[in-house]
Short mmCIF file of C-alpha atoms and ligand atoms in Angstrom, two decimals:
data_model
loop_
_atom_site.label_atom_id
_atom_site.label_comp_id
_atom_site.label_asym_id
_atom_site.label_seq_id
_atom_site.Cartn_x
_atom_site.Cartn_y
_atom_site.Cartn_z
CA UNK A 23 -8.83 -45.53 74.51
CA UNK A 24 -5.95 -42.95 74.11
CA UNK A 25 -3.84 -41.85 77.09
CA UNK A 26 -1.69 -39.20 75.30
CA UNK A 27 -2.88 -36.19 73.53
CA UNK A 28 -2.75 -36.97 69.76
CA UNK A 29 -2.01 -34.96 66.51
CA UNK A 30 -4.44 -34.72 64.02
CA UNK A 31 -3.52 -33.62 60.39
CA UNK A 32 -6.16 -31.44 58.82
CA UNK A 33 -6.62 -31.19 55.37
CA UNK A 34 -6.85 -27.05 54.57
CA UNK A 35 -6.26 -26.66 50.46
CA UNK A 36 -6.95 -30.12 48.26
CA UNK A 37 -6.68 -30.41 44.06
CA UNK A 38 -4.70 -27.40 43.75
CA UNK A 39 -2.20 -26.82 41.07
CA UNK A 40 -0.90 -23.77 42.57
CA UNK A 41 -0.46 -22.57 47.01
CA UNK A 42 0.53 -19.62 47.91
CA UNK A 43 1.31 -18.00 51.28
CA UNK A 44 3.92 -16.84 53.87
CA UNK A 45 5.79 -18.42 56.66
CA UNK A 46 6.10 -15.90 59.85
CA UNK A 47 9.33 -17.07 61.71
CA UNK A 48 11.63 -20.06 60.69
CA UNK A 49 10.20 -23.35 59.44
CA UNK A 50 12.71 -26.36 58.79
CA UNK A 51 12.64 -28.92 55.72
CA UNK A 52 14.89 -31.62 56.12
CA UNK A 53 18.19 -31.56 54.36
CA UNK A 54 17.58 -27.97 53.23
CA UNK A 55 18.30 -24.05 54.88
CA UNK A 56 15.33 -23.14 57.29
CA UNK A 57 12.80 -21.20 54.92
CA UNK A 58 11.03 -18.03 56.01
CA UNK A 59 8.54 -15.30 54.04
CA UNK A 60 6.57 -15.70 51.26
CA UNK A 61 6.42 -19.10 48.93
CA UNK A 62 4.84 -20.58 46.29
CA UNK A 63 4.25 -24.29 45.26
CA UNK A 64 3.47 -25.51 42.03
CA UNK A 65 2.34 -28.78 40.84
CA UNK A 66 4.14 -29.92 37.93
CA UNK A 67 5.31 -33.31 36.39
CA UNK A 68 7.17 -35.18 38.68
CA UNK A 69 6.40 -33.27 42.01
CA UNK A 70 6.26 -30.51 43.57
CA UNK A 71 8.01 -27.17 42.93
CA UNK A 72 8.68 -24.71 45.78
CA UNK A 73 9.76 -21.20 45.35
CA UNK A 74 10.86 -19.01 47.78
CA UNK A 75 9.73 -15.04 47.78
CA UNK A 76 11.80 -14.21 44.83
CA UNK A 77 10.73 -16.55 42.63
CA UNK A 78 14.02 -19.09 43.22
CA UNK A 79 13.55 -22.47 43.21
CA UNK A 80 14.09 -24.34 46.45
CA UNK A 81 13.07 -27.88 46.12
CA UNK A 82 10.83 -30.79 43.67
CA UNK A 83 9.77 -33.53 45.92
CA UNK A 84 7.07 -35.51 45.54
CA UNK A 85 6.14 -34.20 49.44
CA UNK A 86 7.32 -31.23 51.15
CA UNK A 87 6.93 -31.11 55.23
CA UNK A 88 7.56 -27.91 56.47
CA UNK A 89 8.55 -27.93 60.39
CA UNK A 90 7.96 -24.16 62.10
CA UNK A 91 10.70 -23.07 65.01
CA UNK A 92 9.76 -22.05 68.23
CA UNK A 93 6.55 -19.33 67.70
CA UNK A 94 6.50 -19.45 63.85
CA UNK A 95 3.00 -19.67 62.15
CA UNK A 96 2.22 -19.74 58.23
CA UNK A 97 -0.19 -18.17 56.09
CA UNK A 98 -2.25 -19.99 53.46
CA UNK A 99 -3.92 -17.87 50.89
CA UNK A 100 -7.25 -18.62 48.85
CA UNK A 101 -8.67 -21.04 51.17
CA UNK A 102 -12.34 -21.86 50.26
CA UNK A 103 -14.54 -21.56 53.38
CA UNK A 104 -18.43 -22.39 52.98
CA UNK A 105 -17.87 -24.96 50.38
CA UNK A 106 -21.19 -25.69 48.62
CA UNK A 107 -23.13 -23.23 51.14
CA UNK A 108 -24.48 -19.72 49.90
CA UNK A 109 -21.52 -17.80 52.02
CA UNK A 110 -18.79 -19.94 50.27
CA UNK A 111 -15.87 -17.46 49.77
CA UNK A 112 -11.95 -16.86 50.16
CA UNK A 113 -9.92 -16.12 52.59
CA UNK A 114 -6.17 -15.63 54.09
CA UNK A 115 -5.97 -18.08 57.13
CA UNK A 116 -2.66 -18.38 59.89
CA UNK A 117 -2.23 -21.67 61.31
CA UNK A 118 0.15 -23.69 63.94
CA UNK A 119 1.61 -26.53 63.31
CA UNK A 120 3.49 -28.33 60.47
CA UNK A 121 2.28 -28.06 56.97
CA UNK A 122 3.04 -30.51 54.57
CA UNK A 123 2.25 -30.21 50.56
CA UNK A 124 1.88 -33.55 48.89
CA UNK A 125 0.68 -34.83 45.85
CA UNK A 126 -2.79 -36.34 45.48
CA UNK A 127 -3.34 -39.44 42.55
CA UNK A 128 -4.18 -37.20 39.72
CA UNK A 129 -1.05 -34.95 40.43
CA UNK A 130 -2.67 -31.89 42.50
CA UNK A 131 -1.66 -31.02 45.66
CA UNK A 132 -3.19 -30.99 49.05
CA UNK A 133 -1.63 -29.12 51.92
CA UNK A 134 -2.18 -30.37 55.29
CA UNK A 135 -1.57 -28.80 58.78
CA UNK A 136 -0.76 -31.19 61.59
CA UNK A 137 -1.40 -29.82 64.79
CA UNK A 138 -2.06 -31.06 68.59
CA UNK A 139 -5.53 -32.05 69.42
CA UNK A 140 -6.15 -29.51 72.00
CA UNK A 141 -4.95 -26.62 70.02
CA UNK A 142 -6.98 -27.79 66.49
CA UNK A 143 -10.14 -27.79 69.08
CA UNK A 144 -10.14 -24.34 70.37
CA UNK A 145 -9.44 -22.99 66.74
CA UNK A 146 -12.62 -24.97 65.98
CA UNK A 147 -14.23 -24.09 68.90
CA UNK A 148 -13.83 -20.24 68.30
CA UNK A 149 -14.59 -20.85 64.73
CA UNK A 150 -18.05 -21.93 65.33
CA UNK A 151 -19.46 -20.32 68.43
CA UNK A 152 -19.10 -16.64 69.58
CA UNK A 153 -16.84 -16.12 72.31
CA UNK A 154 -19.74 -14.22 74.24
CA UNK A 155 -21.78 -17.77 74.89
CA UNK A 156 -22.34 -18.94 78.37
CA UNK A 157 -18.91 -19.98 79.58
CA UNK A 158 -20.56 -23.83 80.78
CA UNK A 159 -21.93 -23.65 77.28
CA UNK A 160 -18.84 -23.59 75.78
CA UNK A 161 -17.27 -26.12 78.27
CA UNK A 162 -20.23 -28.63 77.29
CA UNK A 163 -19.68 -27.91 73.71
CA UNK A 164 -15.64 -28.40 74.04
CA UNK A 165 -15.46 -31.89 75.77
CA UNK A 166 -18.64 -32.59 72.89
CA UNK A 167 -16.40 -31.73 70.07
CA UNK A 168 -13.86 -33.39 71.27
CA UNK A 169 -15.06 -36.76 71.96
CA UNK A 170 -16.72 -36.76 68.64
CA UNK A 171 -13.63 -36.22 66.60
CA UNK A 172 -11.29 -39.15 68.44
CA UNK A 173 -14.33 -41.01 68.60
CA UNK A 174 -14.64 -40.14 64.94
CA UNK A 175 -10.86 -40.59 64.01
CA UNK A 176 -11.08 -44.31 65.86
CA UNK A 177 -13.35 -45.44 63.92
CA UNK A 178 -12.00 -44.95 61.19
CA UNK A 179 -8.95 -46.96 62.30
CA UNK A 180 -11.18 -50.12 63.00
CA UNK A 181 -11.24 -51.83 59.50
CA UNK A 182 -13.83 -54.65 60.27
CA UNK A 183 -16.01 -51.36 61.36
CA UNK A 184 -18.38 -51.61 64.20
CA UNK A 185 -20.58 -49.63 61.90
CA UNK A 186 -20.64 -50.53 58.05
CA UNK A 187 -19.66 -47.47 56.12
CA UNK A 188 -20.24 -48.34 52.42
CA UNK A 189 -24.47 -49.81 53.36
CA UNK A 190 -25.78 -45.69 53.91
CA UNK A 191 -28.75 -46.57 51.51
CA UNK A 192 -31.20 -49.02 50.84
CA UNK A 193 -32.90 -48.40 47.04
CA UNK A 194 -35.23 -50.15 45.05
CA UNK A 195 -37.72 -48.93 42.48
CA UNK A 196 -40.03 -47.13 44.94
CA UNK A 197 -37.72 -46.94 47.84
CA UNK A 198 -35.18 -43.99 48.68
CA UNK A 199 -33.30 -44.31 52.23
CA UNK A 200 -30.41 -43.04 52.47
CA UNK A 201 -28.08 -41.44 54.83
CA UNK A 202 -24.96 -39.13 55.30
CA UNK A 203 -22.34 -39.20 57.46
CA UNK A 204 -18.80 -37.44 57.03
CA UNK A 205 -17.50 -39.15 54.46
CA UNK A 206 -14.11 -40.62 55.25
CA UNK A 207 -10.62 -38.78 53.68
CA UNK A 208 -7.77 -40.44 52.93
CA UNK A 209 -4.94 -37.93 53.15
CA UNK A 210 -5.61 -36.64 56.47
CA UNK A 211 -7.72 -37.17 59.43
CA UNK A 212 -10.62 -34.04 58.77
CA UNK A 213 -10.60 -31.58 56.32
CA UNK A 214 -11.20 -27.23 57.46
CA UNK A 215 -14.79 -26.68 56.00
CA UNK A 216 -17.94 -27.23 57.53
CA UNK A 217 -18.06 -30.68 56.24
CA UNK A 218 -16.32 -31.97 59.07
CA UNK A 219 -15.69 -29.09 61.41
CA UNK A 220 -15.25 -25.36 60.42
CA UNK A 221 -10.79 -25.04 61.21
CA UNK A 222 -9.97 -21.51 60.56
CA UNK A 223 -6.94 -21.47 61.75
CA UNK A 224 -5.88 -19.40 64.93
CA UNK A 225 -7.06 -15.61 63.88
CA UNK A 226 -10.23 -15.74 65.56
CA UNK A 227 -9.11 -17.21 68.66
CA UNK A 228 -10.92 -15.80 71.60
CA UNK A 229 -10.19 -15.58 75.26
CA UNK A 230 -13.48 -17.52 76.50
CA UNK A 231 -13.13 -19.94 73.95
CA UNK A 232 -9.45 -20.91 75.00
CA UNK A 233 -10.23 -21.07 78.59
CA UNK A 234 -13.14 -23.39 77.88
CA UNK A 235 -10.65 -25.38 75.73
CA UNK A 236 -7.98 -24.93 78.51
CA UNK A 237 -10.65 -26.23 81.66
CA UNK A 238 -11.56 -29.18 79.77
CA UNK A 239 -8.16 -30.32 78.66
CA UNK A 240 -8.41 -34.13 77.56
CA UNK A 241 -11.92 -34.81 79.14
CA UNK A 242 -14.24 -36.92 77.14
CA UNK A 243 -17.43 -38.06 77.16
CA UNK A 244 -17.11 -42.00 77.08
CA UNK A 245 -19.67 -45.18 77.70
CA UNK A 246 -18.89 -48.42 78.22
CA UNK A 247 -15.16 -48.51 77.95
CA UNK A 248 -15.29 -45.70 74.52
CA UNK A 249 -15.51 -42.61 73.85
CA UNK A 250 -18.78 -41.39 72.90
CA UNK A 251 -19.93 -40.07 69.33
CA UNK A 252 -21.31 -37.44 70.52
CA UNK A 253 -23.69 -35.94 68.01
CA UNK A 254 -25.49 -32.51 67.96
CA UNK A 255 -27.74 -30.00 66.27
CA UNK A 256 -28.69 -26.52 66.33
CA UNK A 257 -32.65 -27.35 67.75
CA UNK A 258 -34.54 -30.18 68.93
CA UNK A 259 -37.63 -28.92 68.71
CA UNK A 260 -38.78 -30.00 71.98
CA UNK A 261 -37.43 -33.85 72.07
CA UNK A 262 -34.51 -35.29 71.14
CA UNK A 263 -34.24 -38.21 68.51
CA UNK A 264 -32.00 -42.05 68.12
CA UNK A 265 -29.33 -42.16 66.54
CA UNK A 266 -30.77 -45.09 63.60
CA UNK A 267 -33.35 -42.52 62.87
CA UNK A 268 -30.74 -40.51 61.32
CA UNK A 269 -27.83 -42.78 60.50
CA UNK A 270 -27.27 -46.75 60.69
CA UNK A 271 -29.57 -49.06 61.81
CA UNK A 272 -27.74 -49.34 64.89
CA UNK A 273 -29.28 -48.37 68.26
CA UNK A 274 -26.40 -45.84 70.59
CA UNK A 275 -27.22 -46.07 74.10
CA UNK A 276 -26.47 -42.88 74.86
CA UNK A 277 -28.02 -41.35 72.45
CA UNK A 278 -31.50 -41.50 72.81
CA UNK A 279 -34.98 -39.73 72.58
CA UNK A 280 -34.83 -37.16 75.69
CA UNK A 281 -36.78 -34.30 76.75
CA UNK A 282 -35.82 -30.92 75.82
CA UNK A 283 -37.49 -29.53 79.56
CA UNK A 284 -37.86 -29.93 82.97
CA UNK A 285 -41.25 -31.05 82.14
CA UNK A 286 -41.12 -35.27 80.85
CA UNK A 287 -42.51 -34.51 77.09
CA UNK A 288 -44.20 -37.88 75.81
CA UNK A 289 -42.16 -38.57 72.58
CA UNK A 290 -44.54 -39.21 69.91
CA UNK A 291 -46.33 -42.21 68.64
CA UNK A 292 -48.65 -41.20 65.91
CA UNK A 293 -49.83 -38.57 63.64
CA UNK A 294 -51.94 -37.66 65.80
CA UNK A 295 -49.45 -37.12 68.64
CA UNK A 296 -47.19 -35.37 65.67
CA UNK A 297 -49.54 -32.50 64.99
CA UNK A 298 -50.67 -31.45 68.62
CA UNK A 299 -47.18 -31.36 69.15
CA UNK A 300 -45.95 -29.65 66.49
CA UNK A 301 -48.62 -27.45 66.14
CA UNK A 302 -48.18 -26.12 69.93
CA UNK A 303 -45.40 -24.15 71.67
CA UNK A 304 -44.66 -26.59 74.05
CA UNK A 305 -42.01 -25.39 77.25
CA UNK A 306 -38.59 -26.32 76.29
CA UNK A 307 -34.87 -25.27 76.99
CA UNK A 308 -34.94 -24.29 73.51
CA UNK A 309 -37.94 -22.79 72.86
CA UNK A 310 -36.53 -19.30 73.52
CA UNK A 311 -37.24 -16.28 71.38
CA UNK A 312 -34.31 -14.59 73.32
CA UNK A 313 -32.52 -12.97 70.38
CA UNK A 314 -29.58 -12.30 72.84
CA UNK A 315 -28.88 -15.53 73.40
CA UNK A 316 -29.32 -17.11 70.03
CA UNK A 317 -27.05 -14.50 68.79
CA UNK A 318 -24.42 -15.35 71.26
CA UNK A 319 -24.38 -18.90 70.40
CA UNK A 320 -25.00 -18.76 66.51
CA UNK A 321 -23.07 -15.69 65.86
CA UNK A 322 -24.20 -13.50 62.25
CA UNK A 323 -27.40 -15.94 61.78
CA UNK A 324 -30.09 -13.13 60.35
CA UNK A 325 -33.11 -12.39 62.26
CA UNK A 326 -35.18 -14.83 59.28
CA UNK A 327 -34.02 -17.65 60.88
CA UNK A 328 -35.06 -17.13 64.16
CA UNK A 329 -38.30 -19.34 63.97
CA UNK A 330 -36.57 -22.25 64.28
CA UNK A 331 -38.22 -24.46 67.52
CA UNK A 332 -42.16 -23.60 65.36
CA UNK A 333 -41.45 -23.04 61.69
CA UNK A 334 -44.07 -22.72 58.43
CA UNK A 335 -43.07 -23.53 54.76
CA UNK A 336 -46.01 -22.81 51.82
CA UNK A 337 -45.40 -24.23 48.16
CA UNK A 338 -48.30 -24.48 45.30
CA UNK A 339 -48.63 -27.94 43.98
CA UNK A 340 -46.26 -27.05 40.69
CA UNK A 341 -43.92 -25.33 42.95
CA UNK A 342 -43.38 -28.47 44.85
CA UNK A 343 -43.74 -30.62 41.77
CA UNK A 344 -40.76 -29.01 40.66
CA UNK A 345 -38.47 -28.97 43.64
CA UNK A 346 -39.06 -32.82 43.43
CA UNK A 347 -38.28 -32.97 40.18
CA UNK A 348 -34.92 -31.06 40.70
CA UNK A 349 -33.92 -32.89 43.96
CA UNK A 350 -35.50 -36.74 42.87
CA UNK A 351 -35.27 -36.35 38.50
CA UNK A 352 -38.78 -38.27 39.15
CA UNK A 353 -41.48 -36.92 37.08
CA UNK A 354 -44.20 -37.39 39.89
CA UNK A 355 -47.41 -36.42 37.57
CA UNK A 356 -49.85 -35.01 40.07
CA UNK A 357 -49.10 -35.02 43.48
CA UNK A 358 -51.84 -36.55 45.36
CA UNK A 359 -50.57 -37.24 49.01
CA UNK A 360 -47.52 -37.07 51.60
CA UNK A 361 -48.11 -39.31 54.36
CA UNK A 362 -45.40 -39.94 56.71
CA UNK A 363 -45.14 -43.95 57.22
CA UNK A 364 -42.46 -43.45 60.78
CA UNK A 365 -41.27 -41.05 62.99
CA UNK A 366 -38.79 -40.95 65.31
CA UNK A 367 -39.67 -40.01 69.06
CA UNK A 368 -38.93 -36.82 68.58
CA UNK A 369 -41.91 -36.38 65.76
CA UNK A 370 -39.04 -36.55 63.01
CA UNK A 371 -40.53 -38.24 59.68
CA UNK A 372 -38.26 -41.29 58.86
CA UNK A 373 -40.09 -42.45 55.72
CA UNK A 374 -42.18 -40.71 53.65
CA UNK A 375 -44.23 -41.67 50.93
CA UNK A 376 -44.57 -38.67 47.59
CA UNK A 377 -47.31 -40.33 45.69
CA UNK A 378 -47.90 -38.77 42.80
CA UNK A 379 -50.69 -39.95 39.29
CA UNK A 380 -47.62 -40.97 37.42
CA UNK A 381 -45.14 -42.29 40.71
CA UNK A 382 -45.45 -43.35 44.35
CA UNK A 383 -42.16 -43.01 45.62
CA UNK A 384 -40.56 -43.61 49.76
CA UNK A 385 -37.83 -41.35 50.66
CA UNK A 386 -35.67 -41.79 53.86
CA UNK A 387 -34.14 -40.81 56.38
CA UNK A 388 -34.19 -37.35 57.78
CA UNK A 389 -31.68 -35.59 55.70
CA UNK A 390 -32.93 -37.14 52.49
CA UNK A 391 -36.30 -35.71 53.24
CA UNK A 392 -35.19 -32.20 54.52
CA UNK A 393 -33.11 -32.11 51.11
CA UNK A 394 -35.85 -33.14 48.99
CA UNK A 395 -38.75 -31.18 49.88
CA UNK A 396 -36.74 -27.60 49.59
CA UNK A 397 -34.97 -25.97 46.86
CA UNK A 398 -32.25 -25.80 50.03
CA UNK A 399 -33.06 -27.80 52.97
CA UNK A 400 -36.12 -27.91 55.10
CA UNK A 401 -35.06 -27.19 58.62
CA UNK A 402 -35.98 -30.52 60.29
CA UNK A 403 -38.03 -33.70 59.08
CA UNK A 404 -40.03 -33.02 62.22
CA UNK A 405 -43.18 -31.77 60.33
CA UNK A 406 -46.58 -32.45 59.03
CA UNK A 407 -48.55 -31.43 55.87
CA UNK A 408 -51.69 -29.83 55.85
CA UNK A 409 -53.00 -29.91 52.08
CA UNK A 410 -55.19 -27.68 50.74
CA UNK A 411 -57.84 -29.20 47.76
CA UNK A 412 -60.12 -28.07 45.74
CA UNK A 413 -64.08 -29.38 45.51
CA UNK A 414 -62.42 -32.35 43.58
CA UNK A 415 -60.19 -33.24 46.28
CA UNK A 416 -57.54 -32.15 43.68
CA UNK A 417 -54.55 -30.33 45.80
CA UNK A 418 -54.14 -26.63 45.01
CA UNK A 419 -51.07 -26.33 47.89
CA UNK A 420 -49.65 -27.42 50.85
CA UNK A 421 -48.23 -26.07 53.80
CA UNK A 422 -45.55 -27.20 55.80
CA UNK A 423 -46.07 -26.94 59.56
CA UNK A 424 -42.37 -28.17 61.36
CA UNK A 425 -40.17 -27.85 64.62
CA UNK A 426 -37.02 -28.06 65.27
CA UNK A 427 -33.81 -27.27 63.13
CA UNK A 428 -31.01 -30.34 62.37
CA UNK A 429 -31.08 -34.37 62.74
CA UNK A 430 -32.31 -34.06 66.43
CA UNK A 431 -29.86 -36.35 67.57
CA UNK A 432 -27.34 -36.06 70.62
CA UNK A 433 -27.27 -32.74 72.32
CA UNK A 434 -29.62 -29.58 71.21
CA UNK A 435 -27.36 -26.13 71.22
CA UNK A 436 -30.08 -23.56 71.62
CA UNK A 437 -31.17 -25.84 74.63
CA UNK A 438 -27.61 -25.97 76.22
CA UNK A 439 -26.99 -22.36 76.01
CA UNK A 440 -29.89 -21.85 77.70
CA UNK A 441 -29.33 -24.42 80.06
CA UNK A 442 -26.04 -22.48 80.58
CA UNK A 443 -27.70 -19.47 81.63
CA UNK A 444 -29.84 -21.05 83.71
CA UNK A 445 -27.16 -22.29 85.79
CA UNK A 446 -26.55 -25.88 84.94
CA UNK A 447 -23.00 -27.09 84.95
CA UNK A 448 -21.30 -28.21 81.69
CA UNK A 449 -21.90 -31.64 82.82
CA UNK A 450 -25.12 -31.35 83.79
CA UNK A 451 -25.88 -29.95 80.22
CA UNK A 452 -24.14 -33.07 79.05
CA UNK A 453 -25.54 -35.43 80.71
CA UNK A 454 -28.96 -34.14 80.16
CA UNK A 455 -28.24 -34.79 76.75
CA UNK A 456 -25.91 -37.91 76.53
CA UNK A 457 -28.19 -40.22 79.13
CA UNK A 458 -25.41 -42.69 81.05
CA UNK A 459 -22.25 -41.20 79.10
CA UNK A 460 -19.67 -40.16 81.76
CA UNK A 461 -16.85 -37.77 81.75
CA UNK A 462 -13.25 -38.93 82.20
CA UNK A 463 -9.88 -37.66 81.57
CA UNK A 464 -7.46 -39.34 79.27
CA UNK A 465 -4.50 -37.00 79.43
ZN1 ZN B 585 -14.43 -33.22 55.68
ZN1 ZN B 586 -33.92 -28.64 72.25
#
């Protein structure tokens, strides 16, 4: 395990031909006259081309590192934030830290900002959570983050792999499982967007957020001698779920099926277990319809998605024909049935069988599901199916009945927020969530 607080270089602009912004304050480049104010890079033949304000040209290099004096921060323009997701859009971000442009195999640049651990967490931190959630919220979700990105960034570093990362499907004619997990870069440790963490930059840096940062400084959750990958999701639903229901086949001690409650919640066995429970409102951390909190810990979510722990979705047959279509480009025929063939504990569907007159097809695990069976995503795979035929027994439409929002796996936010106000401790909250995992400080 570490015992220093480590950098981590985070990828912020990738396969551009052309970065603009400003340097505030002095920022050193080896073997060249400190460079401050605006500048603009250009990929070209041969490297990069940096121009200073008025349009002089400083230096080609193949890789530029640009070191910042004493306060100084820089400006990136036209960064993409939301990539792939309905609020993708750009923006002007300030960050801390070095920033280095370099040149990427097909000659386009990437600019990465390499920055302290502690001080790339509470950007993130502030980034994804409002500043008004309970304080032992935060806390909770600070050492969380941060064990999961160094336990994240290790891995990565073990070649032989404790965990396989090319096997995340298993295919055959009839059979879809697959799974997703950040998929690794190569230039740099995590990249800004929401595909590893949402980094943007140190604008919306909050006081609460910092102080949780600040508390927690270089405790991490760790088992056995590591430092946990700790895992989490917007709502259980109720129960929590394994981690090799929605990743590897590889069981994770500490993170297994627990219940959302004071009360002990069987986890669920069958279908029939699956629909009482998903079809009731059972008492859980996170089944709250408190708007106040959820909008303290999901800040500028719209009131729509506030049935998240109970949730409905309705399609007509064709209507789902043709999401499957889209998602699958399998030509179903008919469908006939959706029977679930597993579920995780927490009543999350882990293979499904679509059988249609022309296919019968398996899909797996929960993400594959979610993404199939909604023009978007469904919000969990936690669901059943009630189909509705006609006096043939044909199906006219079916109706979604699910709980829960995300993979189910690790620790539930809705739940530790309102853990949070109830008074529990930050590591109460986590170890509610991350059974035997203990905290320790590395640095
Ligand atoms: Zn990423
Ligand atoms: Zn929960």
């Amino acid at each position: 395990m570490i015992t220093e607080e480590p950098n981590i270089d985070v990828g912020i602009l990738q396969e551009r031909r052309h970065i603009e912004g400003e340097l505030s304050g002095e920022f050193y480049i080896a073997g060249e006259t400190p460079l401050t104010g605006g500048f603009t890079a250009k990929a070209a033949k041969g490297g990069i081309f940096l121009y200073d304000a008025s349009g002089h040209l400083i230096l080609k290099k193949a890789s530029i590192k640009m070191k910042p004096s004493g306060e100084a921060f820089f400006t990136l323009y036209d960064v993409a934030v939301g990539i792939d997701f309905h609020w993708e859009r750009s923006e002007k971000l300030t960050f801390r830290g070095d920033l280095t442009l370099s040149l990427d195999k097909n000659g386009l640049m990437t600019a990465i900002n390499t920055i302290a651990l502690e001080d790339y967490l509470s950007c993130v931190i502030s980034s994804e959570m409002s500043a008004e959630a309970p304080s032992e919220f935060l806390k909770a979700h600070a050492i969380m983050s941060r064990s999961w990105l160094m336990s994240t960034l290790e891995r990565r570093g073990d070649i032989d792999g404790k965990r396989a990362k090319d096997k995340n499907s298993i295919q055959s004619e009839n059979e879809i499982v697959r799974w997703y997990d950040r998929e690794d870069h190569t230039a740099f440790d995590v990249c800004a967007d929401d595909h590893c963490q949402r980094y943007q930059g140190i604008k919306p840096l909050s006081g609460f957020t910092r102080e949780a940062c600040e508390e927690t400084r270089g405790l991490f959750l760790v088992y056995d001698n590591g430092i946990c990958d700790a895992r989490y999701h917007k709502c259980c639903g109720g129960l929590t779920d394994l981690f090799e229901n929605a990743w590897e086949n590889q069981a994770v001690p500490y993170l297994t099926s627990v219940s959302d409650s004071l009360l002990n919640h069987q986890t669920i066995f069958n279908e029939r277990d699956a629909q009482n429970w998903i079809l009731s409102s059972p008492e859980a951390y996170c089944n709250t319809r408190d708007e106040a909190i959820i909008n303290r810990i999901l800040p500028g979510f719209d009131r729509e998605t506030m049935d998240f722990f109970r949730w409905r979705v309705h399609y007509e047959r064709d209507e789902l024909e043709n999401i499957l279509w889209k998602k699958l480009g399998f030509d179903f025929g008919r469908i006939q049935n959706i029977i679930p063939l597993e579920r995780g504990p927490s009543g999350r569907i882990v293979r499904l069988k679509i059988e249609g007159t022309k296919k019968a097809m398996v899909i797996g695990k929960e993400l594959e599901i979610r993404r199939c069976l909604s023009p978007s995503h469904l919000y969990s795979s936690c669901f059943i199916v009630i189909t509705k035929r006609d006096l043939l027994e044909k199906p006219i439409s079916f109706t979604i009945h699910g709980a829960g929002w995300g993979h189910g796996v690790g620790l539930c936010q809705i739940g530790a927020a309102v853990m949070a106000e109830r008074g529990f401790k930050a590591e109460e909250i986590l170890w509610h969530y991350f059974r035997g995992a203990q905290l320790k400080r590395l640095y």
